[in-house]
Amino acid sequence: MTGRVPSCAEIPVLRQRGQREVFCGLTSIIWLHRKMQDAFFLVVGSRTCAHLLQSAAGVMIFAEPRFGTAVLEETDLAGMADAQDEIDREVERLLSRRTDIRRLFLVGSCPSEVIKLDLSKAAERLSRKYAPQVRVLNFSGSGIETTFTEGEDACLAAMVPDLPETDDRQLLMVGALPDVVQDQALSLLDQLGIGPVTVLPSMRADDSVGVGANTVVAITQPFLGETCAALERRGARHIAATFPFGEVGTTAWLRAIADEFGLSDALFERVTEAPRARARSAVARASEVLRDRSVFFFPDSQLEIPLARFLTTECGMRAVEIGAPYIHRQLVGPDLAMIPEGPVLSEGQDVDLQLDRARAARADLTVCGLGLANPLEAEGLTTKWAIELVFTPVHFYEQAGDLAGLFARPLRRRDMLRVAAE
Amino acid sequence: MKLTVWTYEGPPHVGAMRVATAMKGLHYVLHAPQGDTYADLLFTMIERRNHRPPVTYTTFQARDLGADTAMLFKTACRDAYDRFRPQAMIVGASCTAELIQDDPGGMAEAMELPVPVIALDLPSYQRKENFGADEALFQITRALARPVDRTERVSCNLIGPTALGFRHRDDVTELTRLLSDMGVDVNVVAPLEATPADIARLGAAHFNVLMYPETGESACRWMERELGLPFTRTVPIGVGATRDFVAEVAELTGLAPRLDTKRLRLPWYTASVDSTYLTGKRVFIFGDGTYVVSAARIARDEMGFEVVGMGCYNREQARAVRRVASDFGLSALITDDYLDVEAAIADLAPELILGTQMERHIGKRLGIPCAVISAPVHVQDFPARYSPQMGLEGANVIFDTWVHPLVMGLEEHLLHMFRDDFEFHDDAGASHHGGPAVPRSKAAPDPTPAVVDGAADPGTVIWLAEAESELRKVPFFVRGKARRNTEAFAHDRGQHEISVETLYEAKAHYAR
């Protein structure tokens, strides 16, 4: 690179406070309970919490899910003294019915946080009672404290103090990924001769994940700031890198790890050459329709900055606004530095004012949540609903084409349909 | 505390949202934490609405707790008024805001906005969605409706249809037509598509049609008291109920009970010989009380089914459902716990379930056909095509919907004749359902439901291998019933083993 182009890392951030159209952290239970196969997530909350999980889980709710809500009733609100007894009773019933549970998370919600229900005390007490068979932990997924994917951050951060101490030189890969993607990542690291590699969250309680001064941390999701900080407090060191989206992002992520472990360029090239070529050509094909088109991101999951980096540097798109619920500079700094200045960078939201900006910009593609997507489509904007980017395998080389395809599909569809909606 | 996985109803503020979203020119300011906006997507996705629900959430966060939240609420109110200029506003709290006690009603009143501001007090920890909708419509009506001169021609209001209501859109169309045939105009439909100005002229009607008791009854009772508007008690779902409804309207208005049945096909379809096989099919009915009561009557009197169980999830309708159930010689199941419903269905082994989205999944798990008759429903039950439940076309729609999941008559006979046929074996499923059935391993016993909480395991009776394989020759859609009948038969006789002979003795015993 000659003559540095000014990037989004230097621009001022637009911060507005007002109505926010986002999920709360409880939503992350939907994918966390699939990743941790022996865990149960018990939300202590209201009917609203149960209704949210049901609405977000769609049909998964019928697959005997390993999550539920202990719905607070009038009596729980009237006398705080018996709330701990109530939790004990519900947990006892739950664990006697589901003997396969090894990890139980007591998940705080807005109502439980507002009435200051001490779930950490409950978790300690229950852990003593059910050890060693079941480990009971606590985190908050409340809307007043967490936004959408921050629920995963809170959950993983709660697990960190509990990890055994280890002095082994190891790479800890952090973030819940679809199994197929995680296997690809581990296979690439293995081919590079990097090891041992452990993963947080682990699939089962028995999988040994330790942490200590010789641990280096590679993070796969941009929303894991608290978890990163908790690992650093345990002596681990974070490897800063762009996130593994697209060919460029994946290569830079792997490169940072390879440098940390002192690998030769020749080995790195040999291992990554074929998948890089595959990813490049898949992205090129899938992003034909994206080239020179504009994109506007509403805040949702904190994936916005790395994804905007992918769309602008690998798919030829132009970002108009990149909105994120929270910008964790330590984690997304490398991605921000690759995005040429031009777009507005916004943190937080006043949704009506942001909608005014989106309408004025009329971007070719507006990335937003499901509460906004159909209304904006009805106004003639083409949208990509953001939640899919969290639920779909999108990381690393083999998914690079699919990732571009997710953004291309709404535009291709708009070009195909010959009947206009009234 | 009560452990909940699936909930039939949302919290009461979602009911109030259903009223606000149904209306036009009304805005709802909801004091709620960040994250509660998830409810928007029920409307934008399940109902496919092309606009945002008219709801402003204060979306307070942890850092706002304390005096700040009251300020946030006032700002949200002011901004919502300035931006949307509604004719009226409703304000209230979600479950979390109820705990911080900011009093939205009092605060909004002190702001002296230039439009009516209606406070909703919805007890989130006691009541649910239907109550919220009913209460919201009642409070809006009480605040805005005034005595006005009656319309010159006979007219009525249609009360109760909301956003996210099961088939409400098409029921309104169907009823409007049916009333028009009798010479009755529709004055106002509320809340669906009504403005606050429309609510003000509710009193111009001669009577009210209470379409859905669970969302419109309180408003109707108030209008009866305060505006002198009588309201109809019959919900016109099914042929008999539609005739009764017409008679009731005739009585209220003095008009002739005209019903143009040229479009009605259910009676002939259900009389035609292909429907003979429907006779005595055992059906279990669960859902919202109003639909369950209507469905039970259709099932027995218009389809010729045997109703073997019924219940509802909304306590508000428990009395009505209990009364009807006892007419059917049944005791009603009043519960909002789907595990209870699943246990009852597993126990009764019906041949058809009429229920909600939840029963559809229970049916899938137990291998029992199911048709949806009530909310909560998923996106496929907000169809593009015209598909009312009420009136004459409603009856036609119901016939098709209920019969479709059943194996068709002729196919049923063929399955009996060729039950070991290589292409007609169990795993092939019914030919017109589309998609291959999930293959089951030959060795595995047929899927009896897992033992659900509280259900006793009839493990005292053992199936001998020959009897087990004979049972497998019984067509899959009646096998569950055959298994249970045989076990009950053996149990009653104190037998601990089931042989082929026991199976056939039981079959003869239960023959109908």
Coordinates of C-alpha atoms in Angstrom, one line a residue, chain A:
Chain A
M1 CA 0.0 0.0 0.0
T2 CA 1.3 3.4 -1.0
G3 CA -0.3 6.7 0.0
R4 CA -2.6 5.7 2.8
V5 CA -6.3 6.3 2.0
P6 CA -8.2 7.8 5.0
S7 CA -10.3 5.1 6.6
C8 CA -13.4 4.8 8.8
A9 CA -11.1 4.3 11.8
E10 CA -10.5 8.1 11.9
I11 CA -14.0 9.5 11.3
P12 CA -16.2 10.8 14.1
V13 CA -19.1 8.5 15.1
L14 CA -22.7 9.6 15.0
R15 CA -24.3 8.8 18.3
Q16 CA -28.1 9.3 18.7
R17 CA -30.3 8.3 21.6
G18 CA -33.9 7.5 21.1
Q19 CA -36.1 4.5 20.2
R20 CA -34.0 1.4 19.4
E21 CA -35.4 -1.3 17.2
V22 CA -33.2 -4.3 18.3
F23 CA -33.5 -7.6 20.0
C24 CA -32.4 -8.2 23.6
G25 CA -29.6 -10.6 24.6
L26 CA -32.0 -13.4 25.4
T27 CA -32.3 -14.0 21.7
S28 CA -28.8 -15.5 21.6
I29 CA -30.0 -18.5 23.6
I30 CA -31.6 -19.7 20.3
W31 CA -28.2 -20.6 18.8
L32 CA -26.2 -21.1 22.0
H33 CA -28.4 -24.0 23.2
R34 CA -27.7 -25.8 19.9
K35 CA -23.9 -25.3 20.3
M36 CA -23.7 -26.5 23.9
Q37 CA -25.3 -29.9 23.7
D38 CA -25.5 -30.5 27.5
A39 CA -26.6 -27.0 28.6
F40 CA -30.0 -25.7 29.6
F41 CA -30.8 -22.0 29.6
L42 CA -33.4 -21.0 32.2
V43 CA -34.5 -17.5 31.8
V44 CA -36.0 -15.9 34.9
G45 CA -38.4 -13.3 33.5
S46 CA -41.9 -12.5 32.4
R47 CA -44.4 -13.8 29.9
T48 CA -42.8 -11.3 27.5
C49 CA -39.5 -13.1 27.7
A50 CA -41.2 -16.4 26.9
H51 CA -43.1 -14.9 24.1
L52 CA -39.9 -13.4 22.6
L53 CA -38.1 -16.7 22.7
Q54 CA -41.0 -18.4 21.1
S55 CA -41.3 -15.8 18.4
A56 CA -37.6 -15.9 17.7
A57 CA -37.2 -19.7 17.8
G58 CA -40.0 -20.2 15.3
V59 CA -40.4 -23.9 14.9
M60 CA -37.4 -24.9 17.0
I61 CA -39.5 -24.5 20.1
F62 CA -41.0 -27.9 19.2
A63 CA -37.8 -29.8 19.1
E64 CA -37.7 -30.3 22.9
P65 CA -35.5 -27.3 23.3
R66 CA -33.1 -27.0 26.1
F67 CA -34.3 -23.5 27.2
G68 CA -37.3 -22.2 29.0
T69 CA -38.6 -19.3 31.0
A70 CA -39.4 -19.3 34.7
V71 CA -42.2 -16.8 34.4
L72 CA -42.5 -14.5 37.4
E73 CA -45.9 -14.2 39.0
E74 CA -47.6 -11.7 41.3
T75 CA -46.4 -13.7 44.3
D76 CA -42.8 -13.5 43.2
L77 CA -43.1 -9.7 43.0
A78 CA -44.9 -9.2 46.3
G79 CA -42.3 -11.0 48.5
M80 CA -38.7 -11.2 47.5
A81 CA -37.8 -13.6 50.2
D82 CA -39.2 -16.7 48.5
A83 CA -37.8 -16.0 45.0
Q84 CA -34.7 -18.0 45.8
D85 CA -36.9 -20.9 47.0
E86 CA -39.0 -20.6 43.8
I87 CA -35.8 -20.9 41.7
D88 CA -34.6 -23.9 43.7
R89 CA -37.9 -25.6 43.2
E90 CA -38.1 -25.0 39.5
V91 CA -34.5 -26.1 39.0
E92 CA -35.1 -29.2 41.0
R93 CA -38.0 -30.1 38.8
L94 CA -36.1 -29.4 35.7
L95 CA -33.0 -31.3 36.6
S96 CA -35.0 -34.3 37.8
R97 CA -36.8 -34.4 34.4
R98 CA -33.8 -33.7 32.3
T99 CA -31.0 -35.8 33.7
D100 CA -28.8 -35.1 30.6
I101 CA -28.2 -31.5 31.6
R102 CA -24.6 -30.8 32.8
R103 CA -24.6 -27.0 32.5
L104 CA -27.4 -24.8 33.7
F105 CA -27.5 -21.1 32.9
L106 CA -29.7 -18.9 35.0
V107 CA -30.4 -16.1 32.6
G108 CA -31.3 -12.7 33.9
S109 CA -34.0 -10.6 32.1
C110 CA -35.3 -7.0 32.4
P111 CA -37.8 -7.9 35.1
S112 CA -35.4 -9.9 37.2
E113 CA -32.7 -7.2 36.9
V114 CA -35.1 -4.4 37.9
I115 CA -36.3 -6.2 41.0
K116 CA -32.7 -7.0 41.8
L117 CA -33.2 -10.7 41.9
D118 CA -29.7 -12.1 42.8
L119 CA -29.3 -14.9 40.3
S120 CA -25.5 -15.1 40.9
K121 CA -26.2 -16.1 44.5
A122 CA -28.7 -18.6 43.3
A123 CA -26.2 -20.0 40.8
E124 CA -23.5 -20.4 43.5
R125 CA -25.9 -22.1 45.9
L126 CA -27.3 -24.4 43.2
S127 CA -23.8 -25.2 42.0
R128 CA -22.8 -26.4 45.4
K129 CA -25.9 -28.5 45.6
Y130 CA -25.6 -30.2 42.2
A131 CA -21.8 -30.4 41.9
P132 CA -20.1 -32.2 40.3
Q133 CA -23.0 -33.5 38.1
V134 CA -24.3 -30.0 37.1
R135 CA -22.5 -26.7 37.0
V136 CA -24.8 -23.7 37.4
L137 CA -23.8 -20.3 36.0
N138 CA -25.5 -17.0 35.6
F139 CA -25.4 -14.2 33.1
S140 CA -27.8 -11.5 32.0
G141 CA -29.5 -11.3 28.6
S142 CA -31.8 -8.4 29.6
G143 CA -32.6 -5.8 27.1
I144 CA -31.6 -3.0 29.5
E145 CA -28.1 -4.4 29.5
T146 CA -27.6 -6.4 26.3
T147 CA -28.4 -6.1 22.6
F148 CA -29.0 -9.3 20.6
T149 CA -25.6 -11.0 20.2
E150 CA -24.2 -9.4 23.4
G151 CA -26.2 -12.2 25.0
E152 CA -23.6 -14.7 23.7
D153 CA -20.8 -12.3 25.0
A154 CA -22.4 -12.2 28.4
C155 CA -22.8 -16.0 28.5
L156 CA -19.2 -16.8 27.4
A157 CA -17.8 -14.1 29.7
A158 CA -19.6 -15.8 32.6
M159 CA -17.9 -19.1 31.7
V160 CA -14.3 -17.6 31.7
P161 CA -13.7 -17.3 35.5
D162 CA -14.8 -21.0 35.7
L163 CA -12.2 -22.3 33.3
P164 CA -9.3 -24.3 34.7
E165 CA -5.8 -22.6 34.8
T166 CA -3.3 -23.9 32.2
D167 CA 0.2 -22.8 31.4
D168 CA 0.2 -24.6 28.0
R169 CA 1.0 -22.6 24.9
Q170 CA -2.3 -22.8 23.1
L171 CA -4.7 -21.1 20.7
L172 CA -8.2 -20.5 22.1
M173 CA -10.8 -19.9 19.4
V174 CA -13.7 -17.9 20.8
G175 CA -17.2 -17.6 19.4
A176 CA -20.2 -20.0 18.7
L177 CA -20.0 -21.0 15.0
P178 CA -22.1 -23.5 13.0
D179 CA -20.4 -26.9 13.3
V180 CA -19.5 -27.1 9.7
V181 CA -17.7 -23.7 9.8
Q182 CA -15.9 -24.6 13.1
D183 CA -14.6 -27.8 11.6
Q184 CA -13.3 -25.9 8.5
A185 CA -11.5 -23.4 10.8
L186 CA -9.9 -26.1 12.9
S187 CA -8.9 -28.0 9.8
L188 CA -7.1 -25.0 8.4
L189 CA -5.3 -24.3 11.7
D190 CA -4.3 -28.0 11.8
Q191 CA -2.9 -27.9 8.3
L192 CA -0.9 -24.8 9.3
G193 CA 0.5 -26.9 12.2
I194 CA -1.0 -24.6 14.8
G195 CA -2.0 -26.4 18.0
P196 CA -3.3 -27.2 20.4
V197 CA -6.5 -25.4 19.6
T198 CA -9.4 -25.3 21.9
V199 CA -12.8 -23.7 21.4
L200 CA -15.1 -21.6 23.6
P201 CA -17.9 -22.4 23.9
S202 CA -17.2 -26.1 24.1
M203 CA -19.8 -28.6 22.8
R204 CA -19.9 -30.5 26.1
A205 CA -19.1 -29.7 29.7
D206 CA -16.3 -32.3 29.8
D207 CA -14.4 -30.8 26.9
S208 CA -11.3 -29.4 28.6
V209 CA -10.9 -25.7 27.9
G210 CA -8.2 -24.0 30.0
V211 CA -6.8 -20.5 30.0
G212 CA -3.6 -18.9 31.3
A213 CA -0.6 -16.7 30.5
N214 CA 0.5 -18.7 27.5
T215 CA -2.9 -18.7 25.9
V216 CA -3.5 -16.6 22.7
V217 CA -7.0 -15.8 21.7
A218 CA -8.5 -15.7 18.2
I219 CA -12.0 -14.3 18.1
T220 CA -14.4 -15.2 15.4
Q221 CA -17.3 -12.9 16.2
P222 CA -17.0 -9.1 16.6
F223 CA -19.5 -8.9 19.5
L224 CA -17.3 -10.7 22.1
G225 CA -15.7 -7.7 23.8
E226 CA -16.6 -8.7 27.4
T227 CA -15.4 -12.3 26.8
C228 CA -12.1 -11.0 25.4
A229 CA -11.6 -8.7 28.4
A230 CA -12.4 -11.6 30.8
L231 CA -9.8 -13.8 29.1
E232 CA -7.2 -11.0 29.3
R233 CA -7.9 -10.8 33.0
R234 CA -6.9 -14.5 33.1
G235 CA -3.6 -13.6 31.4
A236 CA -4.5 -14.6 27.8
R237 CA -3.5 -12.3 24.9
H238 CA -5.9 -11.3 22.1
I239 CA -4.6 -11.6 18.5
A240 CA -6.0 -8.5 16.7
A241 CA -7.2 -9.2 13.2
T242 CA -10.0 -8.5 10.7
F243 CA -12.9 -11.0 11.1
P244 CA -12.9 -14.1 8.9
F245 CA -15.5 -12.9 6.4
G246 CA -14.8 -13.4 2.7
E247 CA -11.4 -14.3 1.2
V248 CA -9.5 -11.2 2.3
G249 CA -10.9 -11.3 5.9
T250 CA -10.3 -15.0 6.4
T251 CA -6.7 -14.7 5.0
A252 CA -5.9 -11.8 7.3
W253 CA -7.4 -13.6 10.3
L254 CA -5.3 -16.7 9.6
R255 CA -2.2 -14.6 8.8
A256 CA -2.3 -12.9 12.2
I257 CA -2.4 -16.3 13.9
A258 CA 0.3 -17.6 11.6
D259 CA 2.6 -14.7 12.5
E260 CA 1.9 -15.2 16.2
F261 CA 3.1 -18.8 15.8
G262 CA 6.0 -17.8 13.5
L263 CA 5.0 -19.8 10.4
S264 CA 6.9 -19.5 7.2
D265 CA 5.2 -17.7 4.2
A266 CA 5.7 -20.8 2.1
L267 CA 3.7 -23.0 4.4
F268 CA 1.0 -20.4 4.7
E269 CA 0.8 -20.0 0.9
R270 CA 0.7 -23.8 0.4
V271 CA -2.2 -24.3 2.8
T272 CA -4.3 -21.4 1.9
E273 CA -3.7 -21.2 -1.9
A274 CA -6.5 -23.5 -3.0
P275 CA -9.3 -22.4 -0.7
R276 CA -8.4 -18.7 -1.4
A277 CA -8.8 -19.3 -5.1
R278 CA -12.1 -21.0 -4.5
A279 CA -13.4 -18.2 -2.3
R280 CA -12.2 -15.5 -4.7
S281 CA -14.0 -17.0 -7.7
A282 CA -17.1 -17.8 -5.7
V283 CA -17.3 -14.2 -4.4
A284 CA -16.6 -12.8 -7.9
R285 CA -19.6 -14.8 -9.3
A286 CA -22.0 -14.1 -6.5
S287 CA -21.2 -10.4 -6.3
E288 CA -21.7 -9.4 -9.9
V289 CA -25.0 -7.9 -9.0
L290 CA -23.5 -6.1 -6.0
R291 CA -20.8 -4.2 -7.8
D292 CA -21.1 -0.4 -7.7
R293 CA -24.3 -0.6 -5.6
S294 CA -24.8 1.2 -2.3
V295 CA -25.6 -0.4 1.0
F296 CA -27.1 1.0 4.3
F297 CA -26.8 -0.9 7.6
F298 CA -29.2 -0.5 10.4
P299 CA -27.7 -1.7 13.8
D300 CA -28.4 -5.2 14.8
S301 CA -25.6 -7.6 15.8
Q302 CA -22.2 -5.8 15.7
L303 CA -21.5 -7.8 12.6
E304 CA -22.2 -4.6 10.5
I305 CA -18.6 -3.3 10.4
P306 CA -16.9 -6.5 9.4
L307 CA -19.6 -7.2 6.8
A308 CA -19.4 -3.7 5.4
R309 CA -15.7 -4.2 5.1
F310 CA -16.4 -7.4 3.1
L311 CA -18.9 -5.8 0.9
T312 CA -16.8 -2.7 0.2
T313 CA -13.4 -4.3 -0.2
E314 CA -14.4 -7.6 -1.8
C315 CA -17.7 -7.1 -3.6
G316 CA -17.3 -3.6 -4.9
M317 CA -20.2 -2.0 -2.9
R318 CA -20.3 1.5 -1.5
A319 CA -21.5 1.9 2.1
V320 CA -23.7 4.9 2.8
E321 CA -24.2 4.3 6.5
I322 CA -22.8 1.6 8.8
G323 CA -24.9 1.4 11.9
A324 CA -23.9 -0.8 14.8
P325 CA -25.5 -1.2 18.2
Y326 CA -22.1 -0.9 19.8
I327 CA -18.6 -0.3 18.4
H328 CA -15.9 -2.3 20.2
R329 CA -12.8 -0.7 18.7
Q330 CA -10.3 -3.2 20.0
L331 CA -12.1 -5.9 18.1
V332 CA -13.4 -4.2 14.9
G333 CA -10.5 -1.7 14.6
P334 CA -8.7 -3.8 11.9
D335 CA -11.9 -4.0 9.8
L336 CA -12.7 -0.2 10.3
A337 CA -9.2 0.6 9.1
M338 CA -9.8 -1.2 5.8
I339 CA -13.0 0.6 5.0
P340 CA -12.3 3.8 3.0
E341 CA -13.9 6.9 4.5
G342 CA -17.2 8.0 3.0
P343 CA -19.9 6.3 4.9
V344 CA -21.5 7.6 8.0
L345 CA -20.5 5.5 11.0
S346 CA -23.3 5.4 13.6
E347 CA -23.5 3.8 17.1
G348 CA -26.8 3.2 18.9
Q349 CA -30.0 4.5 17.3
D350 CA -32.9 6.8 17.2
V351 CA -34.9 4.6 14.8
D352 CA -37.1 7.3 13.3
L353 CA -34.2 9.6 12.5
Q354 CA -32.3 6.8 11.1
L355 CA -35.3 5.8 8.9
D356 CA -35.4 9.4 7.7
R357 CA -31.7 9.0 6.6
A358 CA -32.3 5.6 5.0
R359 CA -35.2 7.1 3.0
A360 CA -33.1 10.0 1.9
A361 CA -30.2 7.8 0.9
R362 CA -32.4 5.2 -0.9
A363 CA -29.5 2.8 -0.9
D364 CA -29.7 -0.1 -3.4
L365 CA -29.7 -2.4 -0.5
T366 CA -30.8 -1.7 3.1
V367 CA -29.7 -4.2 5.8
C368 CA -32.2 -4.2 8.7
G369 CA -34.2 -6.2 11.1
L370 CA -37.5 -8.0 10.4
G371 CA -39.5 -5.2 12.1
L372 CA -38.4 -2.8 9.4
A373 CA -37.8 -5.0 6.3
N374 CA -41.4 -5.4 4.9
P375 CA -42.3 -1.7 5.7
L376 CA -39.2 -0.5 3.8
E377 CA -39.9 -2.9 0.9
A378 CA -43.4 -1.4 0.6
E379 CA -41.7 2.0 0.3
G380 CA -39.7 0.6 -2.7
L381 CA -36.4 0.0 -0.9
T382 CA -34.7 -3.4 -1.4
T383 CA -33.8 -5.0 2.0
K384 CA -31.7 -7.8 3.3
W385 CA -32.9 -9.0 6.7
A386 CA -30.0 -9.0 9.1
I387 CA -30.8 -11.8 11.5
E388 CA -30.0 -14.4 8.8
L389 CA -26.4 -13.3 8.9
V390 CA -26.2 -14.6 12.5
F391 CA -28.1 -17.8 11.8
T392 CA -26.4 -18.8 8.6
P393 CA -22.9 -20.3 8.0
V394 CA -21.0 -17.2 6.7
H395 CA -17.5 -17.3 8.0
F396 CA -14.3 -18.5 6.4
Y397 CA -13.3 -19.4 2.8
E398 CA -16.0 -22.0 1.8
Q399 CA -18.8 -19.7 2.8
A400 CA -17.5 -16.6 1.2
G401 CA -19.6 -17.1 -2.0
D402 CA -22.7 -17.8 0.1
L403 CA -22.1 -14.7 2.1
A404 CA -22.0 -12.5 -1.0
G405 CA -25.0 -14.5 -2.3
L406 CA -27.1 -13.5 0.8
F407 CA -26.7 -9.9 -0.1
A408 CA -27.1 -10.5 -3.9
R409 CA -30.3 -12.5 -3.7
P410 CA -32.7 -9.6 -2.8
L411 CA -31.3 -7.6 -5.7
R412 CA -31.5 -10.5 -8.1
R413 CA -35.1 -11.0 -7.0
R414 CA -36.0 -7.4 -7.6
D415 CA -34.7 -7.7 -11.1
M416 CA -36.7 -10.9 -11.8
L417 CA -40.1 -10.0 -10.5
R418 CA -42.3 -8.6 -13.3
V419 CA -45.4 -7.7 -11.1
A420 CA -45.1 -4.7 -8.9
A421 CA -46.6 -4.8 -5.4
E422 CA -49.4 -2.3 -5.0

